[in-house]
Amino acid sequence: MPDVLYFNGRFTTTEERVLGVEDRGFQFGDAVYEVFKFLSRRPVFIGDHFRRLQRGLQAIEISEPWTEESFGAMARELLARTAFDDGIVYVQVTRGEGERSHFYSDHMQPTALAYSRKFRFPDETKKEHGIRVITTPDLRWRHCDVKSVNLLANALAKKKAQRAGVDEAILIADGSVREGASSNFFAVRDGRIITHQLDEHILPGVVRDHAIGLALDAKIRVDERPLRDTELFDMQEAFITSTSMGVMPVTEIDGRRVGNGRRGPITTLLQRQFDEAETK
Ligand code: PMP
């Protein structure tokens, strides 16, 4: 069944071929995107996702197609037209369509689209057993804080993980751990959490932010700093965070067990509290 699609102010389905071949999103990856989750047709943390989209558009000087209000109204109508209750919404804004040239006009009309899609979120068994990961060099550009659609390096890293029979690739640069190919990465050592600080090397994950808040509320210390790759094998727990996975334990890195190879107590606590926060 085709998905419900919002495209430049109207609703259609993903069956319609809406995009021009000279759209800069297609030609140059000149676009940013968002993915948010909905549960019982209610968008989860939509304000956080809208603000990140807005920051990304401002960073690459694409004009903003929505205000927070009109974005919310679009999302509500999209979900009202959607045939199922839980899933994800993919949103993309490109600089727009125009004759292909590296030089772009300052006055382009952005292309704005969003569609809802069914998504199988991890079940209790997966959440308990967690995932295995590999490490791989971070080959991305130097503005990873912008959620750009240029995901080639991420996709190649993800493929490498898939070929290794694991779920995620953890990206390493200059001897330190940055984040996952589609997630943020956290280590737990001696009762403290360590995760990369917000800068140009990582995406400011919405779940990352909530997980840190929950940890601080629980009086768990959080050190935001680069984790040396050598530290990867000297910790009791590890987890990743993302909209689609929530808080997900990491039980094995490059074939070596993390801690005792089971979901640890801090990960379990944050996972439970995060799942609860999503439904509030
Ligand atoms: N880092 C990268 C590179 C990602 O692609 C994602 C998922 N979009 C994340 C982190 C997690 O972000 P969020 O928690 O907002 O889904």
PDB file of N, CA, C and O in Angstrom, residues 139-168:
ATOM      1  N   LEU A 139      34.118   8.410   7.774  1.00  0.00           N
ATOM      2  CA  LEU A 139      34.524   9.026   6.500  1.00  0.00           C
ATOM      3  C   LEU A 139      33.625  10.198   6.121  1.00  0.00           C
ATOM      4  O   LEU A 139      33.619  10.640   4.985  1.00  0.00           O
ATOM      5  N   ARG A 140      32.839  10.705   7.066  1.00  0.00           N
ATOM      6  CA  ARG A 140      31.858  11.739   6.725  1.00  0.00           C
ATOM      7  C   ARG A 140      32.475  13.128   6.639  1.00  0.00           C
ATOM      8  O   ARG A 140      33.600  13.344   7.050  1.00  0.00           O
ATOM      9  N   TRP A 141      31.670  14.065   6.164  1.00  0.00           N
ATOM     10  CA  TRP A 141      32.124  15.460   6.063  1.00  0.00           C
ATOM     11  C   TRP A 141      32.175  16.092   7.448  1.00  0.00           C
ATOM     12  O   TRP A 141      31.870  15.455   8.452  1.00  0.00           O
ATOM     13  N   ARG A 142      32.572  17.389   7.494  1.00  0.00           N
ATOM     14  CA  ARG A 142      32.845  17.978   8.801  1.00  0.00           C
ATOM     15  C   ARG A 142      31.686  18.808   9.358  1.00  0.00           C
ATOM     16  O   ARG A 142      31.909  19.741  10.107  1.00  0.00           O
ATOM     17  N   HIS A 143      30.469  18.460   8.931  1.00  0.00           N
ATOM     18  CA  HIS A 143      29.307  19.125   9.548  1.00  0.00           C
ATOM     19  C   HIS A 143      28.265  18.091   9.925  1.00  0.00           C
ATOM     20  O   HIS A 143      27.107  18.170   9.533  1.00  0.00           O
ATOM     21  N   CYS A 144      28.723  17.126  10.709  1.00  0.00           N
ATOM     22  CA  CYS A 144      27.830  16.025  11.079  1.00  0.00           C
ATOM     23  C   CYS A 144      26.712  16.490  12.007  1.00  0.00           C
ATOM     24  O   CYS A 144      25.764  15.741  12.255  1.00  0.00           O
ATOM     25  N   ASP A 145      26.814  17.726  12.512  1.00  0.00           N
ATOM     26  CA  ASP A 145      25.741  18.268  13.347  1.00  0.00           C
ATOM     27  C   ASP A 145      24.539  18.673  12.503  1.00  0.00           C
ATOM     28  O   ASP A 145      23.444  18.862  13.027  1.00  0.00           O
ATOM     29  N   VAL A 146      24.747  18.812  11.182  1.00  0.00           N
ATOM     30  CA  VAL A 146      23.632  19.114  10.278  1.00  0.00           C
ATOM     31  C   VAL A 146      23.086  17.787   9.756  1.00  0.00           C
ATOM     32  O   VAL A 146      23.847  16.959   9.256  1.00  0.00           O
ATOM     33  N   LYS A 147      21.786  17.587   9.887  1.00  0.00           N
ATOM     34  CA  LYS A 147      21.189  16.309   9.477  1.00  0.00           C
ATOM     35  C   LYS A 147      20.941  16.332   7.971  1.00  0.00           C
ATOM     36  O   LYS A 147      19.803  16.431   7.499  1.00  0.00           O
ATOM     37  N   SER A 148      22.044  16.309   7.231  1.00  0.00           N
ATOM     38  CA  SER A 148      21.953  16.410   5.774  1.00  0.00           C
ATOM     39  C   SER A 148      21.643  15.039   5.173  1.00  0.00           C
ATOM     40  O   SER A 148      21.902  14.007   5.796  1.00  0.00           O
ATOM     41  N   VAL A 149      21.081  15.049   3.985  1.00  0.00           N
ATOM     42  CA  VAL A 149      20.733  13.774   3.340  1.00  0.00           C
ATOM     43  C   VAL A 149      21.952  13.090   2.729  1.00  0.00           C
ATOM     44  O   VAL A 149      21.819  12.014   2.152  1.00  0.00           O
ATOM     45  N   ASN A 150      23.128  13.697   2.857  1.00  0.00           N
ATOM     46  CA  ASN A 150      24.360  13.075   2.340  1.00  0.00           C
ATOM     47  C   ASN A 150      24.756  11.913   3.246  1.00  0.00           C
ATOM     48  O   ASN A 150      25.585  12.059   4.132  1.00  0.00           O
ATOM     49  N   LEU A 151      24.162  10.765   2.999  1.00  0.00           N
ATOM     50  CA  LEU A 151      24.349   9.642   3.921  1.00  0.00           C
ATOM     51  C   LEU A 151      25.169   8.518   3.306  1.00  0.00           C
ATOM     52  O   LEU A 151      25.120   7.390   3.772  1.00  0.00           O
ATOM     53  N   LEU A 152      25.960   8.836   2.252  1.00  0.00           N
ATOM     54  CA  LEU A 152      26.716   7.780   1.581  1.00  0.00           C
ATOM     55  C   LEU A 152      27.696   7.097   2.537  1.00  0.00           C
ATOM     56  O   LEU A 152      27.734   5.870   2.611  1.00  0.00           O
ATOM     57  N   ALA A 153      28.471   7.905   3.286  1.00  0.00           N
ATOM     58  CA  ALA A 153      29.447   7.305   4.209  1.00  0.00           C
ATOM     59  C   ALA A 153      28.724   6.479   5.277  1.00  0.00           C
ATOM     60  O   ALA A 153      29.189   5.391   5.657  1.00  0.00           O
ATOM     61  N   ASN A 154      27.567   6.986   5.727  1.00  0.00           N
ATOM     62  CA  ASN A 154      26.792   6.249   6.735  1.00  0.00           C
ATOM     63  C   ASN A 154      26.280   4.939   6.153  1.00  0.00           C
ATOM     64  O   ASN A 154      26.313   3.896   6.802  1.00  0.00           O
ATOM     65  N   ALA A 155      25.771   5.008   4.904  1.00  0.00           N
ATOM     66  CA  ALA A 155      25.205   3.806   4.279  1.00  0.00           C
ATOM     67  C   ALA A 155      26.298   2.755   4.041  1.00  0.00           C
ATOM     68  O   ALA A 155      26.066   1.559   4.249  1.00  0.00           O
ATOM     69  N   LEU A 156      27.495   3.202   3.634  1.00  0.00           N
ATOM     70  CA  LEU A 156      28.588   2.244   3.411  1.00  0.00           C
ATOM     71  C   LEU A 156      29.013   1.597   4.738  1.00  0.00           C
ATOM     72  O   LEU A 156      29.280   0.398   4.795  1.00  0.00           O
ATOM     73  N   ALA A 157      29.034   2.394   5.793  1.00  0.00           N
ATOM     74  CA  ALA A 157      29.394   1.850   7.119  1.00  0.00           C
ATOM     75  C   ALA A 157      28.345   0.843   7.576  1.00  0.00           C
ATOM     76  O   ALA A 157      28.660  -0.225   8.106  1.00  0.00           O
ATOM     77  N   LYS A 158      27.078   1.168   7.336  1.00  0.00           N
ATOM     78  CA  LYS A 158      25.968   0.302   7.723  1.00  0.00           C
ATOM     79  C   LYS A 158      26.030  -1.029   6.954  1.00  0.00           C
ATOM     80  O   LYS A 158      25.764  -2.097   7.496  1.00  0.00           O
ATOM     81  N   LYS A 159      26.388  -0.938   5.677  1.00  0.00           N
ATOM     82  CA  LYS A 159      26.499  -2.149   4.841  1.00  0.00           C
ATOM     83  C   LYS A 159      27.612  -3.054   5.385  1.00  0.00           C
ATOM     84  O   LYS A 159      27.475  -4.278   5.425  1.00  0.00           O
ATOM     85  N   LYS A 160      28.706  -2.412   5.800  1.00  0.00           N
ATOM     86  CA  LYS A 160      29.820  -3.171   6.369  1.00  0.00           C
ATOM     87  C   LYS A 160      29.354  -3.923   7.626  1.00  0.00           C
ATOM     88  O   LYS A 160      29.698  -5.094   7.830  1.00  0.00           O
ATOM     89  N   ALA A 161      28.546  -3.233   8.444  1.00  0.00           N
ATOM     90  CA  ALA A 161      28.004  -3.861   9.653  1.00  0.00           C
ATOM     91  C   ALA A 161      27.115  -5.047   9.267  1.00  0.00           C
ATOM     92  O   ALA A 161      27.234  -6.142   9.826  1.00  0.00           O
ATOM     93  N   GLN A 162      26.267  -4.817   8.283  1.00  0.00           N
ATOM     94  CA  GLN A 162      25.351  -5.886   7.849  1.00  0.00           C
ATOM     95  C   GLN A 162      26.135  -7.101   7.359  1.00  0.00           C
ATOM     96  O   GLN A 162      25.812  -8.241   7.689  1.00  0.00           O
ATOM     97  N   ARG A 163      27.197  -6.843   6.583  1.00  0.00           N
ATOM     98  CA  ARG A 163      28.018  -7.960   6.074  1.00  0.00           C
ATOM     99  C   ARG A 163      28.728  -8.695   7.205  1.00  0.00           C
ATOM    100  O   ARG A 163      29.034  -9.872   7.083  1.00  0.00           O
ATOM    101  N   ALA A 164      28.997  -7.970   8.294  1.00  0.00           N
ATOM    102  CA  ALA A 164      29.637  -8.600   9.461  1.00  0.00           C
ATOM    103  C   ALA A 164      28.599  -9.294  10.350  1.00  0.00           C
ATOM    104  O   ALA A 164      28.938  -9.859  11.385  1.00  0.00           O
ATOM    105  N   GLY A 165      27.319  -9.200   9.956  1.00  0.00           N
ATOM    106  CA  GLY A 165      26.247  -9.871  10.713  1.00  0.00           C
ATOM    107  C   GLY A 165      25.833  -9.129  11.965  1.00  0.00           C
ATOM    108  O   GLY A 165      25.276  -9.721  12.889  1.00  0.00           O
ATOM    109  N   VAL A 166      26.112  -7.804  12.022  1.00  0.00           N
ATOM    110  CA  VAL A 166      25.730  -7.031  13.205  1.00  0.00           C
ATOM    111  C   VAL A 166      24.816  -5.869  12.795  1.00  0.00           C
ATOM    112  O   VAL A 166      24.562  -5.651  11.614  1.00  0.00           O
ATOM    113  N   ASP A 167      24.335  -5.114  13.808  1.00  0.00           N
ATOM    114  CA  ASP A 167      23.290  -4.117  13.552  1.00  0.00           C
ATOM    115  C   ASP A 167      23.770  -2.696  13.307  1.00  0.00           C
ATOM    116  O   ASP A 167      23.056  -1.893  12.743  1.00  0.00           O
ATOM    117  N   GLU A 168      24.942  -2.350  13.815  1.00  0.00           N
ATOM    118  CA  GLU A 168      25.346  -0.946  13.722  1.00  0.00           C
ATOM    119  C   GLU A 168      26.861  -0.850  13.579  1.00  0.00           C
ATOM    120  O   GLU A 168      27.595  -1.748  14.033  1.00  0.00           O
TER     121      GLU A 168
END
